[in-house]
């Protein structure tokens, strides 16, 4: 039960902060702005342009939110010593970590849902117009799948959960706010470029040491590129096999679980 | 009867700096706090009081020794279900109102929904915070923060309340109000451990005290056991407007005849703190 109340309080704290509202408005504005750019006539690619704009905004602002708000809501609790008051109650450290993570997960869910909703409205409004233009020109009408977008939103939420869990992990032993933010963003960057490390590890022209180092690091960080299924899910009539989507979702949940467990292991022995 | 707190041969070492130099904060401390008493925990800064309290509350892991709360190992979360804690210089969620804050802590501490509002109102009334309960915590003065801190410590009606410097940095009127809260808790049968530098207040409210220095327990006992000066007696006399030198000589002769000496003679006066409280608490 404590987990529910800690999660609820974490979510409430987040939504009452200006930073969340600022990022949300910025993200929504960016998606809405893509409509205004339709005046430039991108032809058949306009829908893809709008979708890419929305996907980019979703991941960019979502990642900033996942890192900054996690540090703000988790590290600040330790730094301001509100965690002491809470942990002096019959609350275990596991409940504390899981409750905080659940609150942030809920926050990210709201963010992703609102961003995806607006993007869905924009795409749904433009698709018939562009389809009519394409028909006049005799070209192929652009395809848009609302259910595909919903599926993509769920995958993006899982991707952001990994980012938040990674931030939890770094924050669990961080001594300063700045350290937690900087290291978490570095972790995000490495996870985003994990495929490059895999390429280096598999490359023929790479030295043995570089191969081992790249391969080891690649094994230690999640591959966030696996979640880049937006265009296929949303704009491709062929879609994506269910197995691929489920595999990506499972991969994300496992990574988030591992990182949260590690965060708990470090936080458990932390003295406040 | 199971003691409220039972500390046995407690040791806590910290590793300091890059080389991990050992610093012993608590050194072989053994102590028992009985149920229903107000226990003062005293000592200079760095004497190990707060470290001991944090071990009691499961926030620090002891290097050696054991600590039990009502017979339960203090590291277990369930042992803290009967404990309320006010940390030193408390900081609370500023975006919540006082009432929301208490609701949150009450639910986290396991207060049932049906008992929630009554528990919150009782804690607010005990600490005199009812009037400010709907204001955001970030607008509270330091004294109000301390009082809402006491309220969150007692909202789940714990049997043991631990207060770390509850009156630090607040004026004598606010300090007296917290003193009254502590006495009210004792009337309700709660055990209260108070860690404070304000020795005058401790002296007025505590049944027993323990004094620590450099991690070691110097002395523990009732105030009478520790402070009474053997072979001395203090007499306060009423109805005397003028006390001449002849009266003083006669008193000295009387005492000499009983084998005693007159150590001092003065008109009693109230403390400045008492005067301040009497003067301002009426306004």
PDB file of C-alpha atoms in Angstrom, chain A residues 81-242:
ATOM      1  CA  UNK A  81      16.163  14.704   3.608  1.00  0.00           C
ATOM      2  CA  UNK A  82      12.435  14.182   3.053  1.00  0.00           C
ATOM      3  CA  UNK A  83      13.435  10.548   2.451  1.00  0.00           C
ATOM      4  CA  UNK A  84      14.565  10.345   6.085  1.00  0.00           C
ATOM      5  CA  UNK A  85      11.105  11.248   7.344  1.00  0.00           C
ATOM      6  CA  UNK A  86       9.525   8.782   4.943  1.00  0.00           C
ATOM      7  CA  UNK A  87      11.920   5.901   5.649  1.00  0.00           C
ATOM      8  CA  UNK A  88      11.479   6.414   9.390  1.00  0.00           C
ATOM      9  CA  UNK A  89       7.893   5.273   8.812  1.00  0.00           C
ATOM     10  CA  UNK A  90       7.177   1.554   8.246  1.00  0.00           C
ATOM     11  CA  UNK A  91       8.359   1.861   4.642  1.00  0.00           C
ATOM     12  CA  UNK A  92      11.086  -0.408   3.294  1.00  0.00           C
ATOM     13  CA  UNK A  93      13.676   0.890   0.867  1.00  0.00           C
ATOM     14  CA  UNK A  94      12.289  -1.445  -1.781  1.00  0.00           C
ATOM     15  CA  UNK A  95       8.847   0.139  -1.401  1.00  0.00           C
ATOM     16  CA  UNK A  96      10.423   3.577  -1.564  1.00  0.00           C
ATOM     17  CA  UNK A  97      12.331   2.882  -4.798  1.00  0.00           C
ATOM     18  CA  UNK A  98       9.436   1.058  -6.466  1.00  0.00           C
ATOM     19  CA  UNK A  99       6.934   3.718  -5.355  1.00  0.00           C
ATOM     20  CA  UNK A 100       9.095   6.523  -6.738  1.00  0.00           C
ATOM     21  CA  UNK A 101       9.625   4.646 -10.000  1.00  0.00           C
ATOM     22  CA  UNK A 102       5.907   3.920 -10.336  1.00  0.00           C
ATOM     23  CA  UNK A 103       5.136   7.639  -9.871  1.00  0.00           C
ATOM     24  CA  UNK A 104       7.615   8.581 -12.591  1.00  0.00           C
ATOM     25  CA  UNK A 105       6.290   5.808 -14.850  1.00  0.00           C
ATOM     26  CA  UNK A 106       2.813   7.267 -14.477  1.00  0.00           C
ATOM     27  CA  UNK A 107       4.127  10.745 -15.258  1.00  0.00           C
ATOM     28  CA  UNK A 108       5.846   9.473 -18.409  1.00  0.00           C
ATOM     29  CA  UNK A 109       2.675   7.629 -19.395  1.00  0.00           C
ATOM     30  CA  UNK A 110       0.669  10.863 -19.172  1.00  0.00           C
ATOM     31  CA  UNK A 111       3.322  12.720 -21.164  1.00  0.00           C
ATOM     32  CA  UNK A 112       3.531  10.071 -23.891  1.00  0.00           C
ATOM     33  CA  UNK A 113      -0.256   9.734 -24.066  1.00  0.00           C
ATOM     34  CA  UNK A 114      -0.805  13.482 -24.505  1.00  0.00           C
ATOM     35  CA  UNK A 115       1.963  13.795 -27.098  1.00  0.00           C
ATOM     36  CA  UNK A 116       0.712  10.747 -29.025  1.00  0.00           C
ATOM     37  CA  UNK A 117      -2.866  11.995 -28.827  1.00  0.00           C
ATOM     38  CA  UNK A 118      -1.975  15.329 -30.411  1.00  0.00           C
ATOM     39  CA  UNK A 119       0.216  13.659 -33.020  1.00  0.00           C
ATOM     40  CA  UNK A 120      -2.631  11.271 -33.793  1.00  0.00           C
ATOM     41  CA  UNK A 121      -5.054  14.180 -34.251  1.00  0.00           C
ATOM     42  CA  UNK A 122      -2.616  16.008 -36.538  1.00  0.00           C
ATOM     43  CA  UNK A 123      -1.943  12.909 -38.649  1.00  0.00           C
ATOM     44  CA  UNK A 124      -5.620  11.943 -38.803  1.00  0.00           C
ATOM     45  CA  UNK A 125      -6.550  15.452 -39.967  1.00  0.00           C
ATOM     46  CA  UNK A 126      -3.881  15.599 -42.679  1.00  0.00           C
ATOM     47  CA  UNK A 127      -4.112  12.061 -44.013  1.00  0.00           C
ATOM     48  CA  UNK A 128      -7.487  12.445 -45.878  1.00  0.00           C
ATOM     49  CA  UNK A 129      -6.380  15.799 -47.345  1.00  0.00           C
ATOM     50  CA  UNK A 130      -3.101  14.328 -48.562  1.00  0.00           C
ATOM     51  CA  UNK A 131      -4.885  11.222 -49.827  1.00  0.00           C
ATOM     52  CA  UNK A 132      -7.209  13.429 -51.944  1.00  0.00           C
ATOM     53  CA  UNK A 133      -4.226  15.361 -53.343  1.00  0.00           C
ATOM     54  CA  UNK A 134      -2.454  12.094 -54.127  1.00  0.00           C
ATOM     55  CA  UNK A 135      -5.543  10.806 -55.914  1.00  0.00           C
ATOM     56  CA  UNK A 136      -5.661  13.971 -58.067  1.00  0.00           C
ATOM     57  CA  UNK A 137      -1.965  13.521 -58.900  1.00  0.00           C
ATOM     58  CA  UNK A 138      -2.429   9.834 -59.510  1.00  0.00           C
ATOM     59  CA  UNK A 139       0.150   8.903 -56.910  1.00  0.00           C
ATOM     60  CA  UNK A 140      -0.053   6.497 -53.987  1.00  0.00           C
ATOM     61  CA  UNK A 141      -2.176   7.753 -51.070  1.00  0.00           C
ATOM     62  CA  UNK A 142      -0.289   8.023 -47.751  1.00  0.00           C
ATOM     63  CA  UNK A 143      -1.189   5.433 -45.143  1.00  0.00           C
ATOM     64  CA  UNK A 144      -1.784   6.154 -41.447  1.00  0.00           C
ATOM     65  CA  UNK A 145      -2.659   3.683 -38.671  1.00  0.00           C
ATOM     66  CA  UNK A 146      -4.037   5.028 -35.398  1.00  0.00           C
ATOM     67  CA  UNK A 147      -3.639   1.664 -33.684  1.00  0.00           C
ATOM     68  CA  UNK A 148      -0.044   1.549 -34.934  1.00  0.00           C
ATOM     69  CA  UNK A 149       0.542   4.956 -33.348  1.00  0.00           C
ATOM     70  CA  UNK A 150      -0.957   3.712 -30.073  1.00  0.00           C
ATOM     71  CA  UNK A 151       1.373   0.698 -30.169  1.00  0.00           C
ATOM     72  CA  UNK A 152       4.314   2.970 -30.911  1.00  0.00           C
ATOM     73  CA  UNK A 153       3.351   5.185 -27.950  1.00  0.00           C
ATOM     74  CA  UNK A 154       3.438   2.160 -25.656  1.00  0.00           C
ATOM     75  CA  UNK A 155       6.896   1.240 -26.978  1.00  0.00           C
ATOM     76  CA  UNK A 156       8.099   4.807 -26.459  1.00  0.00           C
ATOM     77  CA  UNK A 157       6.810   4.708 -22.912  1.00  0.00           C
ATOM     78  CA  UNK A 158       8.813   1.523 -22.306  1.00  0.00           C
ATOM     79  CA  UNK A 159      11.866   3.162 -23.871  1.00  0.00           C
ATOM     80  CA  UNK A 160      11.464   6.125 -21.498  1.00  0.00           C
ATOM     81  CA  UNK A 161      11.043   3.706 -18.588  1.00  0.00           C
ATOM     82  CA  UNK A 162      14.499   2.334 -19.409  1.00  0.00           C
ATOM     83  CA  UNK A 163      15.884   5.890 -19.408  1.00  0.00           C
ATOM     84  CA  UNK A 164      14.191   6.619 -16.062  1.00  0.00           C
ATOM     85  CA  UNK A 165      15.396   3.318 -14.563  1.00  0.00           C
ATOM     86  CA  UNK A 166      18.932   4.060 -15.736  1.00  0.00           C
ATOM     87  CA  UNK A 167      18.695   7.477 -14.085  1.00  0.00           C
ATOM     88  CA  UNK A 168      17.434   5.789 -10.900  1.00  0.00           C
ATOM     89  CA  UNK A 169      20.480   3.538 -10.996  1.00  0.00           C
ATOM     90  CA  UNK A 170      22.963   6.412 -11.319  1.00  0.00           C
ATOM     91  CA  UNK A 171      21.093   8.530  -8.778  1.00  0.00           C
ATOM     92  CA  UNK A 172      21.068   5.731  -6.189  1.00  0.00           C
ATOM     93  CA  UNK A 173      24.767   6.312  -5.498  1.00  0.00           C
ATOM     94  CA  UNK A 174      25.196   9.902  -6.743  1.00  0.00           C
ATOM     95  CA  UNK A 175      26.386  12.458  -4.235  1.00  0.00           C
ATOM     96  CA  UNK A 176      25.376  15.562  -6.183  1.00  0.00           C
ATOM     97  CA  UNK A 177      22.475  16.604  -8.374  1.00  0.00           C
ATOM     98  CA  UNK A 178      24.780  17.627 -11.220  1.00  0.00           C
ATOM     99  CA  UNK A 179      26.595  14.280 -11.213  1.00  0.00           C
ATOM    100  CA  UNK A 180      23.287  12.412 -11.401  1.00  0.00           C
ATOM    101  CA  UNK A 181      22.030  14.509 -14.329  1.00  0.00           C
ATOM    102  CA  UNK A 182      25.273  14.501 -16.329  1.00  0.00           C
ATOM    103  CA  UNK A 183      26.015  10.793 -15.899  1.00  0.00           C
ATOM    104  CA  UNK A 184      22.413   9.886 -16.720  1.00  0.00           C
ATOM    105  CA  UNK A 185      22.501  11.890 -19.955  1.00  0.00           C
ATOM    106  CA  UNK A 186      25.824  10.212 -20.845  1.00  0.00           C
ATOM    107  CA  UNK A 187      24.178   6.841 -20.184  1.00  0.00           C
ATOM    108  CA  UNK A 188      21.265   7.835 -22.409  1.00  0.00           C
ATOM    109  CA  UNK A 189      23.646   8.841 -25.192  1.00  0.00           C
ATOM    110  CA  UNK A 190      25.564   5.552 -24.980  1.00  0.00           C
ATOM    111  CA  UNK A 191      22.315   3.547 -24.957  1.00  0.00           C
ATOM    112  CA  UNK A 192      21.092   5.507 -27.975  1.00  0.00           C
ATOM    113  CA  UNK A 193      24.335   4.710 -29.805  1.00  0.00           C
ATOM    114  CA  UNK A 194      24.639   1.134 -28.560  1.00  0.00           C
ATOM    115  CA  UNK A 195      24.370  -0.205 -32.103  1.00  0.00           C
ATOM    116  CA  UNK A 196      27.564   1.685 -33.004  1.00  0.00           C
ATOM    117  CA  UNK A 197      29.376  -0.198 -30.228  1.00  0.00           C
ATOM    118  CA  UNK A 198      28.001  -3.454 -31.612  1.00  0.00           C
ATOM    119  CA  UNK A 199      29.294  -2.536 -35.066  1.00  0.00           C
ATOM    120  CA  UNK A 200      32.725  -1.703 -33.633  1.00  0.00           C
ATOM    121  CA  UNK A 201      32.792  -5.014 -31.740  1.00  0.00           C
ATOM    122  CA  UNK A 202      31.881  -6.911 -34.902  1.00  0.00           C
ATOM    123  CA  UNK A 203      34.069  -4.870 -37.261  1.00  0.00           C
ATOM    124  CA  UNK A 204      37.019  -6.392 -39.130  1.00  0.00           C
ATOM    125  CA  UNK A 205      39.220  -3.315 -39.053  1.00  0.00           C
ATOM    126  CA  UNK A 206      38.964  -2.830 -35.288  1.00  0.00           C
ATOM    127  CA  UNK A 207      41.799  -3.782 -32.903  1.00  0.00           C
ATOM    128  CA  UNK A 208      41.311  -6.603 -30.425  1.00  0.00           C
ATOM    129  CA  UNK A 209      41.262  -4.343 -27.362  1.00  0.00           C
ATOM    130  CA  UNK A 210      38.756  -1.949 -28.964  1.00  0.00           C
ATOM    131  CA  UNK A 211      36.598  -4.925 -29.975  1.00  0.00           C
ATOM    132  CA  UNK A 212      36.576  -6.322 -26.439  1.00  0.00           C
ATOM    133  CA  UNK A 213      35.939  -2.898 -24.890  1.00  0.00           C
ATOM    134  CA  UNK A 214      33.133  -2.022 -27.319  1.00  0.00           C
ATOM    135  CA  UNK A 215      31.586  -5.472 -26.980  1.00  0.00           C
ATOM    136  CA  UNK A 216      31.685  -5.336 -23.177  1.00  0.00           C
ATOM    137  CA  UNK A 217      30.123  -1.870 -23.029  1.00  0.00           C
ATOM    138  CA  UNK A 218      27.491  -2.904 -25.587  1.00  0.00           C
ATOM    139  CA  UNK A 219      26.504  -5.800 -23.328  1.00  0.00           C
ATOM    140  CA  UNK A 220      26.173  -3.489 -20.323  1.00  0.00           C
ATOM    141  CA  UNK A 221      23.829  -0.932 -21.864  1.00  0.00           C
ATOM    142  CA  UNK A 222      20.385  -1.338 -23.395  1.00  0.00           C
ATOM    143  CA  UNK A 223      19.876  -0.762 -27.115  1.00  0.00           C
ATOM    144  CA  UNK A 224      17.332   2.037 -27.418  1.00  0.00           C
ATOM    145  CA  UNK A 225      17.311   1.832 -31.229  1.00  0.00           C
ATOM    146  CA  UNK A 226      15.175  -1.295 -30.987  1.00  0.00           C
ATOM    147  CA  UNK A 227      12.221   0.962 -30.225  1.00  0.00           C
ATOM    148  CA  UNK A 228      12.520   3.011 -33.419  1.00  0.00           C
ATOM    149  CA  UNK A 229       9.531   1.347 -35.051  1.00  0.00           C
ATOM    150  CA  UNK A 230       7.467   4.522 -35.456  1.00  0.00           C
ATOM    151  CA  UNK A 231       7.362   4.880 -39.262  1.00  0.00           C
ATOM    152  CA  UNK A 232       6.779   1.140 -39.809  1.00  0.00           C
ATOM    153  CA  UNK A 233       4.016   0.925 -37.195  1.00  0.00           C
ATOM    154  CA  UNK A 234       2.280   4.172 -38.093  1.00  0.00           C
ATOM    155  CA  UNK A 235       2.828   4.875 -41.783  1.00  0.00           C
ATOM    156  CA  UNK A 236       3.549   1.486 -43.347  1.00  0.00           C
ATOM    157  CA  UNK A 237       0.566  -0.614 -44.368  1.00  0.00           C
ATOM    158  CA  UNK A 238       2.710  -3.760 -44.013  1.00  0.00           C
ATOM    159  CA  UNK A 239       3.197  -2.911 -40.324  1.00  0.00           C
ATOM    160  CA  UNK A 240       5.562  -4.755 -38.012  1.00  0.00           C
ATOM    161  CA  UNK A 241       5.291  -8.426 -36.992  1.00  0.00           C
ATOM    162  CA  UNK A 242       3.709  -8.813 -33.545  1.00  0.00           C
TER     163      UNK A 242
END
